[in-house]
mmCIF file of C-alpha atoms in Angstrom:
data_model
loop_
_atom_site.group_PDB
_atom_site.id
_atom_site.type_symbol
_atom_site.label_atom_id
_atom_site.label_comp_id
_atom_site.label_asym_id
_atom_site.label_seq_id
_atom_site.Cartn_x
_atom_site.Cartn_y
_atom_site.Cartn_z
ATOM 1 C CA UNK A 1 -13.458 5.132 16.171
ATOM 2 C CA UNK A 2 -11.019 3.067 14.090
ATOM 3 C CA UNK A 3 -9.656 0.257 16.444
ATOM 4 C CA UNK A 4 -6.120 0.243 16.720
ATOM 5 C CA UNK A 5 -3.869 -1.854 14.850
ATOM 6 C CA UNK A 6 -2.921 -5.021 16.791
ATOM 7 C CA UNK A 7 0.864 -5.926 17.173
ATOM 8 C CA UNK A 8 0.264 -8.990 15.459
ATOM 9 C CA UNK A 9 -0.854 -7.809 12.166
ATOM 10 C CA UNK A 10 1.431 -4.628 12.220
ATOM 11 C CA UNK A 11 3.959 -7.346 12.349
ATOM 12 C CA UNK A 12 2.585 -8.941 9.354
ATOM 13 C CA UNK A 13 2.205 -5.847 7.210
ATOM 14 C CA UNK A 14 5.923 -4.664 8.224
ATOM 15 C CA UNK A 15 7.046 -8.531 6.876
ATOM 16 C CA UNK A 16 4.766 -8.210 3.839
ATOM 17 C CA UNK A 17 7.396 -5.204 2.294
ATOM 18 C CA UNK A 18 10.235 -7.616 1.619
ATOM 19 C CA UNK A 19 7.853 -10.238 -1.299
ATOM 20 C CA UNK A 20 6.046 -6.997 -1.795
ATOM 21 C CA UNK A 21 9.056 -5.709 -3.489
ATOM 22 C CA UNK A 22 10.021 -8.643 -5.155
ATOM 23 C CA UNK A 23 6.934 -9.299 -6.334
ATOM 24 C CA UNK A 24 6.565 -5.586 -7.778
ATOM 25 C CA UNK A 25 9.909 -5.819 -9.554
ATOM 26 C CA UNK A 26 9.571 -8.953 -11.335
ATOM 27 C CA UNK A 27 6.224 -7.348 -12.725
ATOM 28 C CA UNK A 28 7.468 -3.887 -13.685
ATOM 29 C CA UNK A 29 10.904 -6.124 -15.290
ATOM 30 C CA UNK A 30 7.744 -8.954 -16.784
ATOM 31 C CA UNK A 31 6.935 -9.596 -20.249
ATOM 32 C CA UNK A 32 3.623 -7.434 -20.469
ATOM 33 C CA UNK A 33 5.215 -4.527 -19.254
ATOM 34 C CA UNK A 34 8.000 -4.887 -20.830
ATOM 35 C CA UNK A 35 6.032 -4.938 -24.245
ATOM 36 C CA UNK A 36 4.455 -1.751 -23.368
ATOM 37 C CA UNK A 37 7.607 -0.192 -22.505
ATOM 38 C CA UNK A 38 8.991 -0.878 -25.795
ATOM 39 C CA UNK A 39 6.389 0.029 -27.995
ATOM 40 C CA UNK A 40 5.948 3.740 -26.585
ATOM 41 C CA UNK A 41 10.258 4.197 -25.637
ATOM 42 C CA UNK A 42 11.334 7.021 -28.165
ATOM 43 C CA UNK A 43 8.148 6.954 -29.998
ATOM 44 C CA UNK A 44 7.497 10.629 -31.030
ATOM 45 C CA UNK A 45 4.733 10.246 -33.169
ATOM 46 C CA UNK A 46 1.319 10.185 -31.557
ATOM 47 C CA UNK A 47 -0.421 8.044 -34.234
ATOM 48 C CA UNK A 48 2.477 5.316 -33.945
ATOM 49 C CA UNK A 49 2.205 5.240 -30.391
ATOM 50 C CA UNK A 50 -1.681 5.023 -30.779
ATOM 51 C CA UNK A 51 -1.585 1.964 -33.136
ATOM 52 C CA UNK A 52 1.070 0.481 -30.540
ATOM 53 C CA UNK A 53 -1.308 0.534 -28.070
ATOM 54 C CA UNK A 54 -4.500 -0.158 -30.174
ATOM 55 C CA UNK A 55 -2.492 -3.425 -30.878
ATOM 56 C CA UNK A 56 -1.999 -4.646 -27.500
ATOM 57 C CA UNK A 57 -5.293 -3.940 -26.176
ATOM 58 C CA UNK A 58 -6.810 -5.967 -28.903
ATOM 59 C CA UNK A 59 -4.725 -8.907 -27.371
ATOM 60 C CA UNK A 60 -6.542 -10.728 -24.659
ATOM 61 C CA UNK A 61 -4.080 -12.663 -23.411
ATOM 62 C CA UNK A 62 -1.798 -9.839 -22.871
ATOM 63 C CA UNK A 63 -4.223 -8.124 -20.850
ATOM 64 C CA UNK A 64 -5.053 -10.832 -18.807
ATOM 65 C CA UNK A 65 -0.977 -11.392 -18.447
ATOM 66 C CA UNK A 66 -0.545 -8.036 -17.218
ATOM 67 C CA UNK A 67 -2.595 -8.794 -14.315
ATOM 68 C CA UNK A 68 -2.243 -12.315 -13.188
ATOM 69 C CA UNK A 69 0.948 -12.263 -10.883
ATOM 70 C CA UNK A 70 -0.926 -9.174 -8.924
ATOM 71 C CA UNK A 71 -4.436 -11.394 -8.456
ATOM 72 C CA UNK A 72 -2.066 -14.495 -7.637
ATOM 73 C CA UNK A 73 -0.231 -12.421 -5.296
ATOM 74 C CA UNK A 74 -3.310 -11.118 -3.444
ATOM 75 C CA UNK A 75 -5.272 -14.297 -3.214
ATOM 76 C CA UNK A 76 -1.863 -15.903 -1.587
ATOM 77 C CA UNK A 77 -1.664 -12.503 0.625
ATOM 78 C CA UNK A 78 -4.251 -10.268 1.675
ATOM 79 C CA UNK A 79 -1.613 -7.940 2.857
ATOM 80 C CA UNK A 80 -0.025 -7.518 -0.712
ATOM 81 C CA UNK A 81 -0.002 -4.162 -2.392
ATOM 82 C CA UNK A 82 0.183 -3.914 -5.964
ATOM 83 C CA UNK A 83 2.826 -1.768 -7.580
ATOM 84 C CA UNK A 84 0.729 1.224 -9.115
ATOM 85 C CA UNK A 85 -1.210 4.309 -7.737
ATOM 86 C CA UNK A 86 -4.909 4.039 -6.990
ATOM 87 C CA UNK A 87 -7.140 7.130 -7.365
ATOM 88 C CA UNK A 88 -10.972 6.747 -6.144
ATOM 89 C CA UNK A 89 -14.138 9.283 -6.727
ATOM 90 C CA UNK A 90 -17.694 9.016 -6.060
ATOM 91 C CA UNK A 91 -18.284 7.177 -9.246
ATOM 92 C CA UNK A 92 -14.592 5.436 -9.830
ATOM 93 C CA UNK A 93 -11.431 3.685 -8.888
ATOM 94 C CA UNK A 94 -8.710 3.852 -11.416
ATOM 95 C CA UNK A 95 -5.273 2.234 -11.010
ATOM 96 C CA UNK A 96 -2.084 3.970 -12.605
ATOM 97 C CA UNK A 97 -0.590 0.650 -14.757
ATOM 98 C CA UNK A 98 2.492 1.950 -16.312
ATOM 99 C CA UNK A 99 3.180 6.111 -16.548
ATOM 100 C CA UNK A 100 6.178 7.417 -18.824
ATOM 101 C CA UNK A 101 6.406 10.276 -21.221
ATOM 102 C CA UNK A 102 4.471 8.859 -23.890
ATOM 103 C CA UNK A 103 1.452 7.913 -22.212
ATOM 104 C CA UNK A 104 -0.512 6.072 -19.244
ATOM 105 C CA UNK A 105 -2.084 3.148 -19.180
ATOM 106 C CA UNK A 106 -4.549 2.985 -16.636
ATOM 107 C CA UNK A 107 -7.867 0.542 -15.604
ATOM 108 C CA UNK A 108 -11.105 1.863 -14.157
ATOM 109 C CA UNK A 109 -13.950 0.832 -12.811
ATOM 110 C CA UNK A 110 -16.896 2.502 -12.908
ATOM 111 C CA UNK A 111 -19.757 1.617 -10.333
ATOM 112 C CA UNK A 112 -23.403 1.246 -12.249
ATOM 113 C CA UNK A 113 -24.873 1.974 -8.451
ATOM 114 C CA UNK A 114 -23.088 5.146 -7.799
ATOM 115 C CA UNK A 115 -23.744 6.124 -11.538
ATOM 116 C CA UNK A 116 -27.526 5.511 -11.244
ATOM 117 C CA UNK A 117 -27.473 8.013 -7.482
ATOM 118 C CA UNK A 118 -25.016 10.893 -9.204
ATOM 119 C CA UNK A 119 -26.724 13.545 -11.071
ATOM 120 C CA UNK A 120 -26.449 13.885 -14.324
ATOM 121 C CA UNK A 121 -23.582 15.786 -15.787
ATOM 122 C CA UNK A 122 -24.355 19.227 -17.101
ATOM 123 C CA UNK A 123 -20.873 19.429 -19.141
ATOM 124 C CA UNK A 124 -18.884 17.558 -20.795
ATOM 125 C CA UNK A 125 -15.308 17.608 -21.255
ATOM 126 C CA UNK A 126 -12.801 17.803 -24.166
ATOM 127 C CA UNK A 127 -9.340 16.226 -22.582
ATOM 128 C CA UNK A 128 -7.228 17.239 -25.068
ATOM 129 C CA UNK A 129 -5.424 13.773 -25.671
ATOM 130 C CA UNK A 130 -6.005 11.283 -27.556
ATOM 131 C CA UNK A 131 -6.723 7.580 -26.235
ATOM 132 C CA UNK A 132 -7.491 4.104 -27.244
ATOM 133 C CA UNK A 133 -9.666 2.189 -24.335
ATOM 134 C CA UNK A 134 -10.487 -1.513 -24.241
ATOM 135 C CA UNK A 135 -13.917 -2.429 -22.576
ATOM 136 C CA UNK A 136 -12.992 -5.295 -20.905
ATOM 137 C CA UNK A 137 -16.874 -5.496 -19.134
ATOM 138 C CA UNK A 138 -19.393 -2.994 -20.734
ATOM 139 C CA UNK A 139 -21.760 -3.698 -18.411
ATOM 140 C CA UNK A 140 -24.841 -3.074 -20.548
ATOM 141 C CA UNK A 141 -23.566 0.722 -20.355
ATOM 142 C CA UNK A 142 -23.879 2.999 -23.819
ATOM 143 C CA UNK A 143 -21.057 5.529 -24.440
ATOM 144 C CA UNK A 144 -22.666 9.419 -25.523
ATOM 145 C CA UNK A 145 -20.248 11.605 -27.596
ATOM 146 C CA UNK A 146 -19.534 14.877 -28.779
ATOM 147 C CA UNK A 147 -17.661 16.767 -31.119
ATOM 148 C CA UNK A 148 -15.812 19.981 -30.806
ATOM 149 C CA UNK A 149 -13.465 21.876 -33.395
ATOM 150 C CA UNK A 150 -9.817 20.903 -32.938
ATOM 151 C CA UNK A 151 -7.786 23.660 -31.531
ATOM 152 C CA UNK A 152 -4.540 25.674 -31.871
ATOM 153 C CA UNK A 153 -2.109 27.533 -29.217
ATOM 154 C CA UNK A 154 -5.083 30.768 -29.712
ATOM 155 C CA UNK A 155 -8.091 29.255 -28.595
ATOM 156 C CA UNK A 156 -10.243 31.717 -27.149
ATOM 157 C CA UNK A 157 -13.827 30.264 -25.325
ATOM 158 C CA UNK A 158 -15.391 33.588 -27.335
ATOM 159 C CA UNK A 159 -14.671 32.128 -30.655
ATOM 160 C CA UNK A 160 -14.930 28.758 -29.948
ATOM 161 C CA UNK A 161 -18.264 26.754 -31.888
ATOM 162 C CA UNK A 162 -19.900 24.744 -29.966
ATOM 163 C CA UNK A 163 -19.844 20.935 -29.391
ATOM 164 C CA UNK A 164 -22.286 18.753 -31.235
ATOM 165 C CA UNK A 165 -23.561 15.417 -30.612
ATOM 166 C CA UNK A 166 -22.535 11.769 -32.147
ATOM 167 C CA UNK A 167 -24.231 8.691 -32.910
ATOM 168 C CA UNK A 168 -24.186 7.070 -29.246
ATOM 169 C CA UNK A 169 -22.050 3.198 -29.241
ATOM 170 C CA UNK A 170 -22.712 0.599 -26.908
ATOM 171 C CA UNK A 171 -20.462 -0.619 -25.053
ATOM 172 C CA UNK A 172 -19.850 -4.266 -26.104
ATOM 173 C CA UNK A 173 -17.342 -6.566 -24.114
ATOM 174 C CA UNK A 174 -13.656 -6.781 -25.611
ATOM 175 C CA UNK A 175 -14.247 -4.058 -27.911
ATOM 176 C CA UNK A 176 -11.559 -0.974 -28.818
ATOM 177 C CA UNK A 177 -12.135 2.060 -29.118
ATOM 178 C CA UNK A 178 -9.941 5.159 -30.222
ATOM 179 C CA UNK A 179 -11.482 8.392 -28.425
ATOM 180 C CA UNK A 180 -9.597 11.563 -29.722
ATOM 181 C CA UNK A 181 -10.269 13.633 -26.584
ATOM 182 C CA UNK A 182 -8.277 16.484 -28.888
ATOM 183 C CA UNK A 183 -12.039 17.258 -30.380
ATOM 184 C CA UNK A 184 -13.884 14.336 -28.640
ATOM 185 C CA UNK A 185 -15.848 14.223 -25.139
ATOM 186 C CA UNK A 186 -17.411 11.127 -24.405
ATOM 187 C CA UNK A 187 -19.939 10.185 -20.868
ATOM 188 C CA UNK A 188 -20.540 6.167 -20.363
ATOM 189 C CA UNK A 189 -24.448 6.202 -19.217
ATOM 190 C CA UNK A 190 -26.880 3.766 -18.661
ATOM 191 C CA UNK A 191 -24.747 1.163 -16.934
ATOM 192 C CA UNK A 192 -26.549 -2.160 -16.137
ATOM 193 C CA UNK A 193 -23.523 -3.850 -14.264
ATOM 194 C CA UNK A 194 -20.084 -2.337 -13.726
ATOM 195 C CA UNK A 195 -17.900 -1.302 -16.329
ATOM 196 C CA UNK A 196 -14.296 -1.918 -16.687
ATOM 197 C CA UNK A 197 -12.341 -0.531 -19.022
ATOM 198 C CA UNK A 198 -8.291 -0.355 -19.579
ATOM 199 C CA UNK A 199 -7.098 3.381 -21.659
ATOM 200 C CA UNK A 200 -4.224 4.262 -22.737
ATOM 201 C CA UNK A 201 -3.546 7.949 -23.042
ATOM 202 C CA UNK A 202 -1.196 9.470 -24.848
ATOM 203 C CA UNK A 203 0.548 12.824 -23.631
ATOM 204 C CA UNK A 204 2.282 13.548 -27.092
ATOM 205 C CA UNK A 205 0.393 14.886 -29.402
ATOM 206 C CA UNK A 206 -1.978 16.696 -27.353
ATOM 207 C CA UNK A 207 -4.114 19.924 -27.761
ATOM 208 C CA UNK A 208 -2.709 23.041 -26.294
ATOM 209 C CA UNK A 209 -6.246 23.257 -23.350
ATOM 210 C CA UNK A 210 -8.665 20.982 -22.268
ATOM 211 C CA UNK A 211 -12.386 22.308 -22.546
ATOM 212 C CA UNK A 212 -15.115 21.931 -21.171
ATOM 213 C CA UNK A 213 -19.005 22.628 -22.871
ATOM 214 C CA UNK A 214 -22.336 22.738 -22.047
ATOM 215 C CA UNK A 215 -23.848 19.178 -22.447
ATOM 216 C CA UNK A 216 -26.988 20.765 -23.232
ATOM 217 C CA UNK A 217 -26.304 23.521 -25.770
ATOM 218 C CA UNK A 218 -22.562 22.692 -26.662
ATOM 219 C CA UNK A 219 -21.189 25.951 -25.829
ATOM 220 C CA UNK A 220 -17.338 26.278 -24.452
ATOM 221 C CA UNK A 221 -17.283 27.508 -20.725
ATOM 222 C CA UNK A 222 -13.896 26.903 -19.616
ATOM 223 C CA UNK A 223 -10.634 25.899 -20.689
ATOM 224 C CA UNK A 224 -7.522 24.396 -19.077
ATOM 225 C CA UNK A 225 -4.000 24.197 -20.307
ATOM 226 C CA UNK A 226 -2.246 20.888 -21.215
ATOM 227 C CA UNK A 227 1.378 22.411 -21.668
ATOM 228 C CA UNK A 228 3.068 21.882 -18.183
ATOM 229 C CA UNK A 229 5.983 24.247 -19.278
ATOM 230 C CA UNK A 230 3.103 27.093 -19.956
ATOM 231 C CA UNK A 231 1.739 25.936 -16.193
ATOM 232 C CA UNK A 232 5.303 26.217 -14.677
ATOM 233 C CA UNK A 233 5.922 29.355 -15.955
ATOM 234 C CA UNK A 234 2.164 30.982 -14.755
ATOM 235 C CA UNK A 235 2.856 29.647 -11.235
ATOM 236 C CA UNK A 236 6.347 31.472 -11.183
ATOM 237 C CA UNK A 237 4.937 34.612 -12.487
ATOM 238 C CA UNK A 238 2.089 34.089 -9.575
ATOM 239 C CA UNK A 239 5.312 33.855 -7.216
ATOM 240 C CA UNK A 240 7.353 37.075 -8.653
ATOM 241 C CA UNK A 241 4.209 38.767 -8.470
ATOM 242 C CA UNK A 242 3.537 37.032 -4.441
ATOM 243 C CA UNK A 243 6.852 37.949 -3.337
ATOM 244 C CA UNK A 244 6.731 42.128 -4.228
ATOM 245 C CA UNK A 245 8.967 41.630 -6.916
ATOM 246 C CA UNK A 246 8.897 44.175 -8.914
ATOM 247 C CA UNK A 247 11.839 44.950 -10.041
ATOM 248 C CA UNK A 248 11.650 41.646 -12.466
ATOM 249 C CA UNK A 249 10.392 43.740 -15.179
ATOM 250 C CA UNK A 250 12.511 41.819 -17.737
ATOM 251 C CA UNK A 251 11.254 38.728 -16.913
ATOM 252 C CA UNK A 252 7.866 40.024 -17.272
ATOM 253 C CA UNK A 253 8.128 41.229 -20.317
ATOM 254 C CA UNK A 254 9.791 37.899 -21.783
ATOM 255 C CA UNK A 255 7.134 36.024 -20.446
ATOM 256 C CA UNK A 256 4.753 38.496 -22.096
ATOM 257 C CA UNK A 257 5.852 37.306 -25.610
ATOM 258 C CA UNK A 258 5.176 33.786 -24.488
ATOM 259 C CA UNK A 259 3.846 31.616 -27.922
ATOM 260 C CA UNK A 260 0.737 30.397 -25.759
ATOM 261 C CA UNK A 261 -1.677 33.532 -25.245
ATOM 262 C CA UNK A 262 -2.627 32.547 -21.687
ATOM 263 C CA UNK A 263 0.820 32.593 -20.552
ATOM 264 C CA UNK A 264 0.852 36.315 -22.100
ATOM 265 C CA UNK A 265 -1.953 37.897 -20.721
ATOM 266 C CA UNK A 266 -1.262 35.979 -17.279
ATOM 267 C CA UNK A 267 2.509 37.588 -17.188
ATOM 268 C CA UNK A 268 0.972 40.943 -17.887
ATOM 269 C CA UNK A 269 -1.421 40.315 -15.284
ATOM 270 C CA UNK A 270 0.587 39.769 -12.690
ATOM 271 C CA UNK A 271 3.168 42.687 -14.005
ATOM 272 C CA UNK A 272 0.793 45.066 -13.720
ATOM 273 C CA UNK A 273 0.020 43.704 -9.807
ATOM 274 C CA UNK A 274 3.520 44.208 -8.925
ATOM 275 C CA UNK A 275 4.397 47.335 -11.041
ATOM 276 C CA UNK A 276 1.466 48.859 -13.039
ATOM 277 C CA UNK A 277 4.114 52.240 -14.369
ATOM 278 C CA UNK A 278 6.923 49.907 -15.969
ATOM 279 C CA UNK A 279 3.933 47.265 -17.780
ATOM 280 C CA UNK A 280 2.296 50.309 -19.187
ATOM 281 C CA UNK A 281 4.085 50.291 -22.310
ATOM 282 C CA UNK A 282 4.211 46.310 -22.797
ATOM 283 C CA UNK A 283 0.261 46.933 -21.945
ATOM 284 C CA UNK A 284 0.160 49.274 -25.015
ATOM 285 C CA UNK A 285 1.582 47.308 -27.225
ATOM 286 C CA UNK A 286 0.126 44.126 -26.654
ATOM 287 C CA UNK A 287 -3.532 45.832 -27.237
ATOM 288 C CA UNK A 288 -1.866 47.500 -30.575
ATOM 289 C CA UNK A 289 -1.039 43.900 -31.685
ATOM 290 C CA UNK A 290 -1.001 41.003 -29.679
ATOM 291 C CA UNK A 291 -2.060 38.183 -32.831
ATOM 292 C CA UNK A 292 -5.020 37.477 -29.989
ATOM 293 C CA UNK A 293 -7.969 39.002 -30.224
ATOM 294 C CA UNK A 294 -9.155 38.183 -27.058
ATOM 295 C CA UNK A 295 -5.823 39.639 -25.243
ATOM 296 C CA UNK A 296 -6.278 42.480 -27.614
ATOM 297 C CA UNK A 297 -9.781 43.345 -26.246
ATOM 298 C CA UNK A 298 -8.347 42.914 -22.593
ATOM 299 C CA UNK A 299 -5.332 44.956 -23.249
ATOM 300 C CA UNK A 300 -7.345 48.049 -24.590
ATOM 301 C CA UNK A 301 -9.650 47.794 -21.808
ATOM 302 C CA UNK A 302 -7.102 47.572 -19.268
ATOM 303 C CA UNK A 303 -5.155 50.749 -21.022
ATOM 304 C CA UNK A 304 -8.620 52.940 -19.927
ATOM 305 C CA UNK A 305 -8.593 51.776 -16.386
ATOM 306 C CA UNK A 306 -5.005 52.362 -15.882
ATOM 307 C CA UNK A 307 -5.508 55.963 -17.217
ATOM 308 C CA UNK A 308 -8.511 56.419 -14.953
ATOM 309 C CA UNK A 309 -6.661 55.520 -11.917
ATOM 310 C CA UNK A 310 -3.638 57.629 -12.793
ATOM 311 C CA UNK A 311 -6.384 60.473 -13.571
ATOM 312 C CA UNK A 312 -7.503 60.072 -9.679
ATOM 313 C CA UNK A 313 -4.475 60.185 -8.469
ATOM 314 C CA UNK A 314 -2.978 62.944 -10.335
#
C-alpha cells in the first residue's frame, strides 16, 4: 500500500506551485525558447523549418541552455516540476519541450536494460514526418533503417512496395541527423549505455498515413492517417452513424467525395450502417469510378452483397 502523504510535505508541494510558476514562465519567455519559437512562427515550408532546427541542434550551448534553469531548479527543489509533458513506455521516457503548429521538440531517453529484455521488433514504422534528432549520448547504440516509397493522398497497403534496408549508422555523441520518417523507418539497437537524444518533428509537410512494414520482408501491413481534419471527420461519421441517424444522407454523401480515399470509403461505410436503400446509388457510383482502385474493388463487392440481401428479403 502507498503510505499516505504526510501533512508536512503536502504542505510543501502545495507551497512549491507559486516558484513553480515563476520558474516555468521565465523559461517558456527565456532565450532558448524563445529562439525556437521564432525560427518555426509562420514558417510554412517544411525544409525551412527543418534547416531551422538542424541549426540549433548543432549548437551545444543552446541545448545545454535550454535545460539548465530546470536542473538548477530541481537540485535547489526536489519538489519542482518542470514545465512540459512527460510520456513513459517500457523502453522510454520522453519529455514534450516546446509543441506548436510547426513542430515538437521533444528529448528521450531510451533505457539500454529494458532494450536488451524487450523482444525484438517484428515491424517497423514509417511516421510520416520528417525530423532532425541530435544524439546527445549514443550510448554505443547503432541506428537500423529502411526505406519505403513516398506516398500520396491514394495509398493503398495492396499496391504499396515494400520497405528495403539501409546502410546501418552508429550512433556517435553530438551528431545530427535528418530522418525523413515520410519514406524512412529507423530502430536504435544494440545500446551499450543509455541513449539520449533531442528530435524535432515537424507536422507540416507530412505524408497523408503513417505505415507500418514487416521488418523482415518489408511488406506494408497497416496504415494510419496523419490528417487530423480526415480523423475528425471519420469520428463524426462514426457518431451520425452511432446515433441512428439516418436521415443525414447529404452529409454522407459529401463526405463520400472526401479528397482522402479513407475518409470515402469510411463515410460510405457507415452510410450504408445507418441507411443501406439511400447509399445504394452513391455505392454504385463510387465502384463505377471512384479514382481508387482499392475503394473500387470494395464498392463492386459490396454492390453483390447488398443485392443478395435484398434478394432474401424480397
Amino acid at each position: 500500500m502507498v503510505p499516505p502523504v504526510s501533512n508536512r510535505l503536502r504542505d510543501a508541494i502545495v507551497a512549491a506551485r507559486a516558484p513553480n510558476h515563476r520558474i516555468a514562465q521565465a523559461w517558456r519567455d527565456g532565450d532558448p525558447i524563445r529562439r525556437l519559437r521564432d525560427a518555426w512562427d509562420g514558417v510554412a515550408d517544411v525544409e525551412t523549418a527543418a534547416t531551422h532546427a538542424a541549426r540549433l541542434l548543432a549548437d551545444r550551448a543552446w541545448v545545454a541552455a535550454i535545460f539548465a534553469p530546470l536542473i538548477d531548479a530541481l537540485a535547489a527543489d526536489p519538489l519542482f516540476d518542470p514545465p512540459f509533458k512527460v510520456s513513459r513506455d517500457a523502453l522510454r521516457t520522453s519529455a514534450r519541450i516546446h509543441d506548436c503548429p510547426t513542430g515538437s521538440l521533444t528529448a528521450t531517453l531510451l533505457s539500454a536494460a529494458a532494450l536488451r529484455r524487450s523482444k525484438p521488433a517484428t515491424t517497423i514504422v514509417v511516421p510520416g514526418r520528417l525530423s532532425i534528432m541530435r544524439v546527445h549520448v549514443g550510448g554505443g547504440a547503432t541506428l537500423r533503417r529502411w526505406r519505403a516509397e513516398q506516398v500520396a493522398g491514394d495509398f493503398t497497403l495492396a499496391t504499396a512496395g515494400p520497405a528495403h534496408p539501409l546502410p546501418r549508422l552508429a550512433l556517435d555523441d553530438g551528431v545530427v541527423l535528418r530522418i525523413d520518417g515520410r519514406s524512412d523507418a529507423m530502430l536504435i539497437t544494440n545500446a551499450a549505455r543509455d541513449v539520449v537524444t533531442l528530435t524535432a518533428t515537424l507536422r507540416i509537410g507530412a505524408a497523408p498515413v503513417m505505415r507500418e512494414y514487416d521488418r523482415h520482408d518489408g511488406r506494408a501491413r497497416r496504415g494510419a492517417t496523419l490528417d487530423e481534419r480526415a480523423a475528425r471527420s471519420q469520428m463524426l461519421l462514426t457518431l451520425l452513424r452511432a446515433n441512428g441517424r439516418g436521415d443525414c444522407g447529404p452529409a454522407f454523401d459529401a463526405a463520400s467525395r472526401d479528397p482522402a480515399f479513407f475518409v470515402r470509403w469510411d463515410a460510405m461505410r457507415q452510410w450504408l450502417a445507418s441507411d443501406a436503400e439511400s447509399a445504394v446509388t452513391r455505392l454504385t457510383e463510387m465502384a463505377a469510378s471512384d479514382p481508387n482502385d482499392d475503394i473500387r474493388t470494395l464498392a463492386g463487392a459490396t454492390l453483390v452483397q447488398v443485392a443478395a440481401a435484398r434478394a432474401a428479403h424480397a
